[in-house]
Amino acid sequence: MKILSFSLMVSLLCLGMHAQEEQTAQKHNAYYDKSLEELLNVETQAKANVGSRSGARDALDALVPIDVISQEQLQSSGYTELGKVLSKLIAGFNYPRPSIADGTDHSPPFTLRGMNPDQVLVLINGKRLHQSSLLNVNGTIGRGSLSVDLNTIPLRSIERIEVLRDGAAAQYGSDAIAGIINIVLKGYGSQSVATISYGVTHEGDGVMRQSDLFYTLPLKEDGFANITVEAKDRGATNRAEADIYNNNLIDTHFGDAKTQDLLLALNVEAPRDDLIWYMHGNFDDRHSRAGAYFRNPADFRNIPSVYPNGYLPSIHPEIIDGTWAGGLRGILENGLKWDASYTLGYNDYHFYVDNTLNRSLGVASPHSFDSGGTRYLEQIFNFDLSRTIDKWQVAGGVEVRKENYQIYRGDEASYALGSFSSASGAQGFPGFRPENEVDASRYNVAAYLDNTYTFTNWLSTDVALRSEYYNDFGSTLDGKIALRVKPSEDWLVRTSASTGFRAPSLAQSNFTYTQMIEDAGNIVTFGNYGVNDPVARALGATDLKPETSQHYTMGFVYQPISNFSISADYFITDIQDRIMATGYISGYTISGLSAYAQSILSANNVDGAVYFANAFSTRTRGFDVRMDYKYDLDSGAKMKHALAYNRSETHITKLNDAPSVLGVSMIDLMVDPFVKVTLEEGQPIDSVKFWNKYETKAFDWIVNVNRFGSFKSTDYYTPITFRAKWTVDTELVFHINKEFSIAIGAENLFNAMPDPWPNSQDWVVKYSEYAPFGYNGAYYYARAQWRF
């Protein structure tokens, strides 16, 4: 059935291309014979702002590869979370659904081209979007990194998404190694719309109730104020198996967290004389809940008189996330454009845990705890200038950015070590201790130039240079050069080379999360230590250096007719000094750990320690192919196709030296078989996205075919291959009238499931949390929309 559906889409594509060949329109932009109504419905080539500071341009005519995801593609999905939607539309975008991974369950990280979440820069309206304060420290994809939480942005507020598939740190600064995702909010000419939707999985769980309102208010002098309000309630899913060691009961939660979100978004432009005031912002208040590991009745962490049947601790963070950007721009009489802006980003990740206890406090232990949390604050000031001078497009500017990262303690019972057990703290998520509290800040200043020179209509080049100073690690200087050759109207050839960097995050340098245990009458600690902690320093930790990169791209665009294009780009990205957490440094977990290192642990009453370090270098290489095709049928209907393919492979190319004090190699310290397999093969090696739409006045039919490539994980350090899978999404939209429509659809229509773990019947977790399309199976939904 899946192969049949894919074959049907290919047949439709071929049929459409044949129909186009029979059309009598001229090869390029033949609009002269069209009526005014037809001209108003003409879809021009997608514009993109990202990738150059000289203004919007045709995405297909750019010097670097840029994909544009349209509003209609974004909204032709039953999913209301942006991360899930993009995983179905962007080839090379990976969004697995971790479970039993503490905070990561509630804010899953994403990757692009197989590189880390913090190696992708996310913008809103061209302004940097802050990352979450959550550091992913468990064994998930993106372990040891921070990620932008895409699900804080209401889907209905977005006009389009621009994906720059090229290194761009020389233009935009830290993090833009794998590429850039620029989220463009709805602006001029948008229509107010209200939406309600309801969905449920094949298993009857994961119920989604969602409603939103996008309202646009025209202002004087062509200004606008757009506001989006969204409320959604998503039920938990659970794909855990029965526990053969606990009377075949389903006692574990393995699936999506239960979440409730209230989201707001604002986008405003107000022209005044020769100036334009603008601002945008978004806010998310999220309450989420998921399970930790089940504690069975006989577990030493249980008190049978309190939980005679065992218990499943519930972690339910409260997450506040918001951003606001405002500025003023204008044009001087000599044509010089200027833009001054201020951006503020904030994230608070506050952990709570209930249905649990602190075993060391005995029967008097509370069953609910405030475990503390993390905060991140980012402030950015930008001043940009640009001007066209003859064949030059010259742009430049300065940026000042200040960051603050905090860890704040939980209540005392959440971390205390009492007298009734050697295990301290709230089971499921022990609280941050007073010794873990952090309040770290830094600032950086950047100056940049971005110049494009057009030699002729068929030859142009872009040169960018950016210098930055960070007060915690020093200076960087990065450059980029891109060349565009257009030998004919049909063909474009492009190539680029650049250097880049990613500054170590404040969280990686300062994250501290330790617990206490009693060992032979002594109280000892264990856990994560910041690189400046005396214990970490004694064990060889040093100040983190920035990750540095070199990026190379070469590709082409072929556009023989105005409504058909195909592009292909090959890329190589080398990254040095990648940052990762060490393994657990102790005498019984790292073979050959020096006696001196063990004496340091003993002298500091530490059972074992983890800290972050610059560990190794990698090379990621692959290619992207994209095809877009649109055409009109004689009946007045339209067909649209977007086909994208990505293949990315990452390999470790060099290991740095481990600290000599430990007496072990970097393989022993950091790159064990689990880490190596996860880094190099833990994500799909390739992916296919094939989006298709049949559009009429009465209804629209969308079919989206996805292929998620094979990946690997380990079971007791043995690599296990999980095969590639196909999924099919479909949606029917009925236009009752110009204002009102109803949609029904399915994500993963044929209920495709990832391969299970071998011998999964022996364990309650049947599927890998690395599965790129999750493990919930089919999801069915209905949506009603009213435009006004």
PDB file of N, CA, C and O in Angstrom, residues 105-163:
ATOM      1  N   ASP A 105      12.167  15.425  27.487  1.00  0.00           N
ATOM      2  CA  ASP A 105      10.849  14.951  27.061  1.00  0.00           C
ATOM      3  C   ASP A 105       9.926  16.109  26.695  1.00  0.00           C
ATOM      4  O   ASP A 105       9.033  15.959  25.852  1.00  0.00           O
ATOM      5  N   HIS A 106      10.115  17.249  27.333  1.00  0.00           N
ATOM      6  CA  HIS A 106       9.153  18.337  27.262  1.00  0.00           C
ATOM      7  C   HIS A 106       9.554  19.430  26.282  1.00  0.00           C
ATOM      8  O   HIS A 106       8.767  20.329  26.000  1.00  0.00           O
ATOM      9  N   SER A 107      10.769  19.361  25.773  1.00  0.00           N
ATOM     10  CA  SER A 107      11.266  20.340  24.814  1.00  0.00           C
ATOM     11  C   SER A 107      12.274  19.636  23.903  1.00  0.00           C
ATOM     12  O   SER A 107      13.476  19.863  24.004  1.00  0.00           O
ATOM     13  N   PRO A 108      11.793  18.758  23.015  1.00  0.00           N
ATOM     14  CA  PRO A 108      12.721  17.935  22.213  1.00  0.00           C
ATOM     15  C   PRO A 108      13.603  18.785  21.315  1.00  0.00           C
ATOM     16  O   PRO A 108      13.123  19.722  20.661  1.00  0.00           O
ATOM     17  N   PRO A 109      14.898  18.466  21.240  1.00  0.00           N
ATOM     18  CA  PRO A 109      15.785  19.192  20.319  1.00  0.00           C
ATOM     19  C   PRO A 109      15.631  18.691  18.891  1.00  0.00           C
ATOM     20  O   PRO A 109      15.164  17.582  18.649  1.00  0.00           O
ATOM     21  N   PHE A 110      16.017  19.521  17.938  1.00  0.00           N
ATOM     22  CA  PHE A 110      16.019  19.142  16.527  1.00  0.00           C
ATOM     23  C   PHE A 110      17.431  19.275  15.981  1.00  0.00           C
ATOM     24  O   PHE A 110      18.292  19.925  16.578  1.00  0.00           O
ATOM     25  N   THR A 111      17.686  18.658  14.850  1.00  0.00           N
ATOM     26  CA  THR A 111      18.979  18.788  14.177  1.00  0.00           C
ATOM     27  C   THR A 111      18.758  19.072  12.706  1.00  0.00           C
ATOM     28  O   THR A 111      17.676  18.823  12.157  1.00  0.00           O
ATOM     29  N   LEU A 112      19.800  19.579  12.047  1.00  0.00           N
ATOM     30  CA  LEU A 112      19.780  19.830  10.609  1.00  0.00           C
ATOM     31  C   LEU A 112      21.047  19.254  10.011  1.00  0.00           C
ATOM     32  O   LEU A 112      22.152  19.519  10.502  1.00  0.00           O
ATOM     33  N   ARG A 113      20.889  18.427   8.980  1.00  0.00           N
ATOM     34  CA  ARG A 113      22.016  17.773   8.310  1.00  0.00           C
ATOM     35  C   ARG A 113      22.855  16.944   9.276  1.00  0.00           C
ATOM     36  O   ARG A 113      24.051  16.782   9.084  1.00  0.00           O
ATOM     37  N   GLY A 114      22.248  16.412  10.327  1.00  0.00           N
ATOM     38  CA  GLY A 114      22.938  15.523  11.249  1.00  0.00           C
ATOM     39  C   GLY A 114      23.831  16.220  12.244  1.00  0.00           C
ATOM     40  O   GLY A 114      24.481  15.547  13.058  1.00  0.00           O
ATOM     41  N   MET A 115      23.891  17.554  12.230  1.00  0.00           N
ATOM     42  CA  MET A 115      24.724  18.278  13.184  1.00  0.00           C
ATOM     43  C   MET A 115      23.910  18.679  14.407  1.00  0.00           C
ATOM     44  O   MET A 115      22.678  18.580  14.417  1.00  0.00           O
ATOM     45  N   ASN A 116      24.566  19.135  15.448  1.00  0.00           N
ATOM     46  CA  ASN A 116      23.925  19.346  16.731  1.00  0.00           C
ATOM     47  C   ASN A 116      22.895  20.474  16.698  1.00  0.00           C
ATOM     48  O   ASN A 116      22.980  21.380  15.869  1.00  0.00           O
ATOM     49  N   PRO A 117      21.931  20.452  17.644  1.00  0.00           N
ATOM     50  CA  PRO A 117      20.923  21.518  17.697  1.00  0.00           C
ATOM     51  C   PRO A 117      21.531  22.908  17.857  1.00  0.00           C
ATOM     52  O   PRO A 117      21.003  23.876  17.296  1.00  0.00           O
ATOM     53  N   ASP A 118      22.625  23.020  18.623  1.00  0.00           N
ATOM     54  CA  ASP A 118      23.216  24.341  18.835  1.00  0.00           C
ATOM     55  C   ASP A 118      24.163  24.745  17.712  1.00  0.00           C
ATOM     56  O   ASP A 118      24.832  25.779  17.804  1.00  0.00           O
ATOM     57  N   GLN A 119      24.219  23.965  16.640  1.00  0.00           N
ATOM     58  CA  GLN A 119      24.986  24.337  15.455  1.00  0.00           C
ATOM     59  C   GLN A 119      24.069  24.824  14.335  1.00  0.00           C
ATOM     60  O   GLN A 119      24.479  24.952  13.186  1.00  0.00           O
ATOM     61  N   VAL A 120      22.809  25.111  14.689  1.00  0.00           N
ATOM     62  CA  VAL A 120      21.829  25.684  13.774  1.00  0.00           C
ATOM     63  C   VAL A 120      21.343  26.996  14.389  1.00  0.00           C
ATOM     64  O   VAL A 120      20.909  27.010  15.540  1.00  0.00           O
ATOM     65  N   LEU A 121      21.419  28.070  13.640  1.00  0.00           N
ATOM     66  CA  LEU A 121      20.945  29.364  14.129  1.00  0.00           C
ATOM     67  C   LEU A 121      19.497  29.560  13.694  1.00  0.00           C
ATOM     68  O   LEU A 121      19.159  29.347  12.531  1.00  0.00           O
ATOM     69  N   VAL A 122      18.648  29.965  14.637  1.00  0.00           N
ATOM     70  CA  VAL A 122      17.241  30.227  14.349  1.00  0.00           C
ATOM     71  C   VAL A 122      16.985  31.725  14.492  1.00  0.00           C
ATOM     72  O   VAL A 122      17.403  32.353  15.471  1.00  0.00           O
ATOM     73  N   LEU A 123      16.303  32.283  13.501  1.00  0.00           N
ATOM     74  CA  LEU A 123      15.950  33.695  13.494  1.00  0.00           C
ATOM     75  C   LEU A 123      14.432  33.841  13.418  1.00  0.00           C
ATOM     76  O   LEU A 123      13.739  32.962  12.885  1.00  0.00           O
ATOM     77  N   ILE A 124      13.912  34.945  13.932  1.00  0.00           N
ATOM     78  CA  ILE A 124      12.537  35.362  13.673  1.00  0.00           C
ATOM     79  C   ILE A 124      12.599  36.733  13.025  1.00  0.00           C
ATOM     80  O   ILE A 124      13.170  37.680  13.593  1.00  0.00           O
ATOM     81  N   ASN A 125      12.042  36.846  11.826  1.00  0.00           N
ATOM     82  CA  ASN A 125      12.116  38.095  11.062  1.00  0.00           C
ATOM     83  C   ASN A 125      13.547  38.607  10.962  1.00  0.00           C
ATOM     84  O   ASN A 125      13.813  39.805  11.019  1.00  0.00           O
ATOM     85  N   GLY A 126      14.495  37.678  10.848  1.00  0.00           N
ATOM     86  CA  GLY A 126      15.892  38.041  10.688  1.00  0.00           C
ATOM     87  C   GLY A 126      16.625  38.365  11.968  1.00  0.00           C
ATOM     88  O   GLY A 126      17.817  38.676  11.934  1.00  0.00           O
ATOM     89  N   LYS A 127      15.953  38.274  13.135  1.00  0.00           N
ATOM     90  CA  LYS A 127      16.579  38.566  14.419  1.00  0.00           C
ATOM     91  C   LYS A 127      16.800  37.261  15.181  1.00  0.00           C
ATOM     92  O   LYS A 127      15.937  36.373  15.198  1.00  0.00           O
ATOM     93  N   ARG A 128      17.965  37.163  15.823  1.00  0.00           N
ATOM     94  CA  ARG A 128      18.351  35.940  16.520  1.00  0.00           C
ATOM     95  C   ARG A 128      17.312  35.560  17.575  1.00  0.00           C
ATOM     96  O   ARG A 128      16.860  36.390  18.373  1.00  0.00           O
ATOM     97  N   LEU A 129      16.949  34.263  17.585  1.00  0.00           N
ATOM     98  CA  LEU A 129      16.040  33.712  18.588  1.00  0.00           C
ATOM     99  C   LEU A 129      16.849  32.958  19.626  1.00  0.00           C
ATOM    100  O   LEU A 129      17.723  32.164  19.289  1.00  0.00           O
ATOM    101  N   HIS A 130      16.556  33.199  20.885  1.00  0.00           N
ATOM    102  CA  HIS A 130      17.321  32.612  21.977  1.00  0.00           C
ATOM    103  C   HIS A 130      17.088  31.110  22.098  1.00  0.00           C
ATOM    104  O   HIS A 130      16.074  30.575  21.655  1.00  0.00           O
ATOM    105  N   GLN A 131      18.049  30.442  22.711  1.00  0.00           N
ATOM    106  CA  GLN A 131      17.917  29.024  22.994  1.00  0.00           C
ATOM    107  C   GLN A 131      17.225  28.811  24.337  1.00  0.00           C
ATOM    108  O   GLN A 131      17.089  29.724  25.145  1.00  0.00           O
ATOM    109  N   SER A 132      16.797  27.588  24.553  1.00  0.00           N
ATOM    110  CA  SER A 132      16.237  27.204  25.843  1.00  0.00           C
ATOM    111  C   SER A 132      17.353  27.154  26.882  1.00  0.00           C
ATOM    112  O   SER A 132      18.531  27.004  26.554  1.00  0.00           O
ATOM    113  N   SER A 133      16.987  27.256  28.152  1.00  0.00           N
ATOM    114  CA  SER A 133      17.968  27.093  29.228  1.00  0.00           C
ATOM    115  C   SER A 133      18.212  25.631  29.564  1.00  0.00           C
ATOM    116  O   SER A 133      19.082  25.316  30.382  1.00  0.00           O
ATOM    117  N   LEU A 134      17.454  24.720  28.932  1.00  0.00           N
ATOM    118  CA  LEU A 134      17.590  23.291  29.207  1.00  0.00           C
ATOM    119  C   LEU A 134      18.814  22.731  28.496  1.00  0.00           C
ATOM    120  O   LEU A 134      18.909  22.784  27.264  1.00  0.00           O
ATOM    121  N   LEU A 135      19.736  22.175  29.251  1.00  0.00           N
ATOM    122  CA  LEU A 135      20.891  21.484  28.692  1.00  0.00           C
ATOM    123  C   LEU A 135      20.562  20.002  28.618  1.00  0.00           C
ATOM    124  O   LEU A 135      20.239  19.369  29.635  1.00  0.00           O
ATOM    125  N   ASN A 136      20.626  19.441  27.413  1.00  0.00           N
ATOM    126  CA  ASN A 136      20.261  18.037  27.220  1.00  0.00           C
ATOM    127  C   ASN A 136      21.420  17.146  27.653  1.00  0.00           C
ATOM    128  O   ASN A 136      22.368  16.946  26.895  1.00  0.00           O
ATOM    129  N   VAL A 137      21.345  16.630  28.865  1.00  0.00           N
ATOM    130  CA  VAL A 137      22.472  15.880  29.421  1.00  0.00           C
ATOM    131  C   VAL A 137      22.252  14.374  29.401  1.00  0.00           C
ATOM    132  O   VAL A 137      23.146  13.607  29.771  1.00  0.00           O
ATOM    133  N   ASN A 138      21.068  13.907  28.993  1.00  0.00           N
ATOM    134  CA  ASN A 138      20.834  12.467  28.920  1.00  0.00           C
ATOM    135  C   ASN A 138      21.256  11.932  27.557  1.00  0.00           C
ATOM    136  O   ASN A 138      21.723  12.670  26.694  1.00  0.00           O
ATOM    137  N   GLY A 139      21.093  10.647  27.346  1.00  0.00           N
ATOM    138  CA  GLY A 139      21.597  10.004  26.135  1.00  0.00           C
ATOM    139  C   GLY A 139      20.693  10.165  24.942  1.00  0.00           C
ATOM    140  O   GLY A 139      20.347   9.188  24.266  1.00  0.00           O
ATOM    141  N   THR A 140      20.302  11.404  24.626  1.00  0.00           N
ATOM    142  CA  THR A 140      19.416  11.675  23.505  1.00  0.00           C
ATOM    143  C   THR A 140      20.213  12.213  22.322  1.00  0.00           C
ATOM    144  O   THR A 140      21.386  12.551  22.443  1.00  0.00           O
ATOM    145  N   ILE A 141      19.552  12.313  21.166  1.00  0.00           N
ATOM    146  CA  ILE A 141      20.145  13.044  20.058  1.00  0.00           C
ATOM    147  C   ILE A 141      20.330  14.494  20.503  1.00  0.00           C
ATOM    148  O   ILE A 141      19.431  15.113  21.057  1.00  0.00           O
ATOM    149  N   GLY A 142      21.518  15.024  20.250  1.00  0.00           N
ATOM    150  CA  GLY A 142      21.821  16.372  20.723  1.00  0.00           C
ATOM    151  C   GLY A 142      22.316  16.413  22.150  1.00  0.00           C
ATOM    152  O   GLY A 142      22.309  17.471  22.783  1.00  0.00           O
ATOM    153  N   ARG A 143      22.785  15.270  22.644  1.00  0.00           N
ATOM    154  CA  ARG A 143      23.288  15.228  24.027  1.00  0.00           C
ATOM    155  C   ARG A 143      24.396  16.257  24.233  1.00  0.00           C
ATOM    156  O   ARG A 143      25.289  16.422  23.420  1.00  0.00           O
ATOM    157  N   GLY A 144      24.310  16.975  25.348  1.00  0.00           N
ATOM    158  CA  GLY A 144      25.307  17.963  25.696  1.00  0.00           C
ATOM    159  C   GLY A 144      25.110  19.321  25.057  1.00  0.00           C
ATOM    160  O   GLY A 144      25.989  20.176  25.154  1.00  0.00           O
ATOM    161  N   SER A 145      23.964  19.542  24.418  1.00  0.00           N
ATOM    162  CA  SER A 145      23.744  20.803  23.714  1.00  0.00           C
ATOM    163  C   SER A 145      22.443  21.460  24.168  1.00  0.00           C
ATOM    164  O   SER A 145      21.585  20.834  24.798  1.00  0.00           O
ATOM    165  N   LEU A 146      22.315  22.728  23.826  1.00  0.00           N
ATOM    166  CA  LEU A 146      21.074  23.474  23.986  1.00  0.00           C
ATOM    167  C   LEU A 146      20.364  23.525  22.641  1.00  0.00           C
ATOM    168  O   LEU A 146      20.982  23.363  21.591  1.00  0.00           O
ATOM    169  N   SER A 147      19.070  23.787  22.674  1.00  0.00           N
ATOM    170  CA  SER A 147      18.304  23.852  21.432  1.00  0.00           C
ATOM    171  C   SER A 147      17.281  24.971  21.537  1.00  0.00           C
ATOM    172  O   SER A 147      16.777  25.277  22.626  1.00  0.00           O
ATOM    173  N   VAL A 148      16.971  25.590  20.416  1.00  0.00           N
ATOM    174  CA  VAL A 148      15.829  26.496  20.351  1.00  0.00           C
ATOM    175  C   VAL A 148      14.559  25.654  20.425  1.00  0.00           C
ATOM    176  O   VAL A 148      14.453  24.613  19.775  1.00  0.00           O
ATOM    177  N   ASP A 149      13.596  26.082  21.217  1.00  0.00           N
ATOM    178  CA  ASP A 149      12.307  25.386  21.316  1.00  0.00           C
ATOM    179  C   ASP A 149      11.374  25.965  20.260  1.00  0.00           C
ATOM    180  O   ASP A 149      10.740  27.007  20.468  1.00  0.00           O
ATOM    181  N   LEU A 150      11.281  25.301  19.110  1.00  0.00           N
ATOM    182  CA  LEU A 150      10.456  25.790  18.008  1.00  0.00           C
ATOM    183  C   LEU A 150       8.976  25.787  18.351  1.00  0.00           C
ATOM    184  O   LEU A 150       8.194  26.545  17.752  1.00  0.00           O
ATOM    185  N   ASN A 151       8.574  24.964  19.301  1.00  0.00           N
ATOM    186  CA  ASN A 151       7.157  24.832  19.608  1.00  0.00           C
ATOM    187  C   ASN A 151       6.615  25.988  20.434  1.00  0.00           C
ATOM    188  O   ASN A 151       5.445  25.981  20.819  1.00  0.00           O
ATOM    189  N   THR A 152       7.446  26.985  20.714  1.00  0.00           N
ATOM    190  CA  THR A 152       6.966  28.192  21.403  1.00  0.00           C
ATOM    191  C   THR A 152       6.369  29.196  20.427  1.00  0.00           C
ATOM    192  O   THR A 152       5.881  30.249  20.852  1.00  0.00           O
ATOM    193  N   ILE A 153       6.396  28.901  19.126  1.00  0.00           N
ATOM    194  CA  ILE A 153       5.925  29.838  18.102  1.00  0.00           C
ATOM    195  C   ILE A 153       4.604  29.331  17.535  1.00  0.00           C
ATOM    196  O   ILE A 153       4.538  28.214  17.011  1.00  0.00           O
ATOM    197  N   PRO A 154       3.522  30.093  17.623  1.00  0.00           N
ATOM    198  CA  PRO A 154       2.233  29.636  17.076  1.00  0.00           C
ATOM    199  C   PRO A 154       2.329  29.423  15.568  1.00  0.00           C
ATOM    200  O   PRO A 154       2.822  30.289  14.833  1.00  0.00           O
ATOM    201  N   LEU A 155       1.850  28.296  15.129  1.00  0.00           N
ATOM    202  CA  LEU A 155       1.962  27.941  13.713  1.00  0.00           C
ATOM    203  C   LEU A 155       1.210  28.930  12.828  1.00  0.00           C
ATOM    204  O   LEU A 155       1.655  29.270  11.731  1.00  0.00           O
ATOM    205  N   ARG A 156       0.071  29.406  13.298  1.00  0.00           N
ATOM    206  CA  ARG A 156      -0.764  30.267  12.478  1.00  0.00           C
ATOM    207  C   ARG A 156      -0.197  31.685  12.346  1.00  0.00           C
ATOM    208  O   ARG A 156      -0.685  32.488  11.570  1.00  0.00           O
ATOM    209  N   SER A 157       0.860  32.000  13.095  1.00  0.00           N
ATOM    210  CA  SER A 157       1.463  33.338  12.994  1.00  0.00           C
ATOM    211  C   SER A 157       2.514  33.420  11.895  1.00  0.00           C
ATOM    212  O   SER A 157       3.007  34.512  11.608  1.00  0.00           O
ATOM    213  N   ILE A 158       2.844  32.302  11.249  1.00  0.00           N
ATOM    214  CA  ILE A 158       3.998  32.235  10.351  1.00  0.00           C
ATOM    215  C   ILE A 158       3.575  32.418   8.901  1.00  0.00           C
ATOM    216  O   ILE A 158       2.645  31.760   8.417  1.00  0.00           O
ATOM    217  N   GLU A 159       4.289  33.291   8.192  1.00  0.00           N
ATOM    218  CA  GLU A 159       4.081  33.497   6.763  1.00  0.00           C
ATOM    219  C   GLU A 159       4.858  32.468   5.944  1.00  0.00           C
ATOM    220  O   GLU A 159       4.333  31.873   5.009  1.00  0.00           O
ATOM    221  N   ARG A 160       6.130  32.264   6.287  1.00  0.00           N
ATOM    222  CA  ARG A 160       6.968  31.288   5.583  1.00  0.00           C
ATOM    223  C   ARG A 160       8.188  30.996   6.445  1.00  0.00           C
ATOM    224  O   ARG A 160       8.465  31.713   7.417  1.00  0.00           O
ATOM    225  N   ILE A 161       8.916  29.975   6.063  1.00  0.00           N
ATOM    226  CA  ILE A 161      10.166  29.638   6.736  1.00  0.00           C
ATOM    227  C   ILE A 161      11.251  29.484   5.689  1.00  0.00           C
ATOM    228  O   ILE A 161      11.083  28.754   4.702  1.00  0.00           O
ATOM    229  N   GLU A 162      12.347  30.203   5.891  1.00  0.00           N
ATOM    230  CA  GLU A 162      13.491  30.155   4.985  1.00  0.00           C
ATOM    231  C   GLU A 162      14.588  29.311   5.619  1.00  0.00           C
ATOM    232  O   GLU A 162      14.964  29.534   6.771  1.00  0.00           O
ATOM    233  N   VAL A 163      15.079  28.344   4.880  1.00  0.00           N
ATOM    234  CA  VAL A 163      16.124  27.449   5.374  1.00  0.00           C
ATOM    235  C   VAL A 163      17.381  27.669   4.543  1.00  0.00           C
ATOM    236  O   VAL A 163      17.416  27.344   3.350  1.00  0.00           O
TER     237      VAL A 163
END
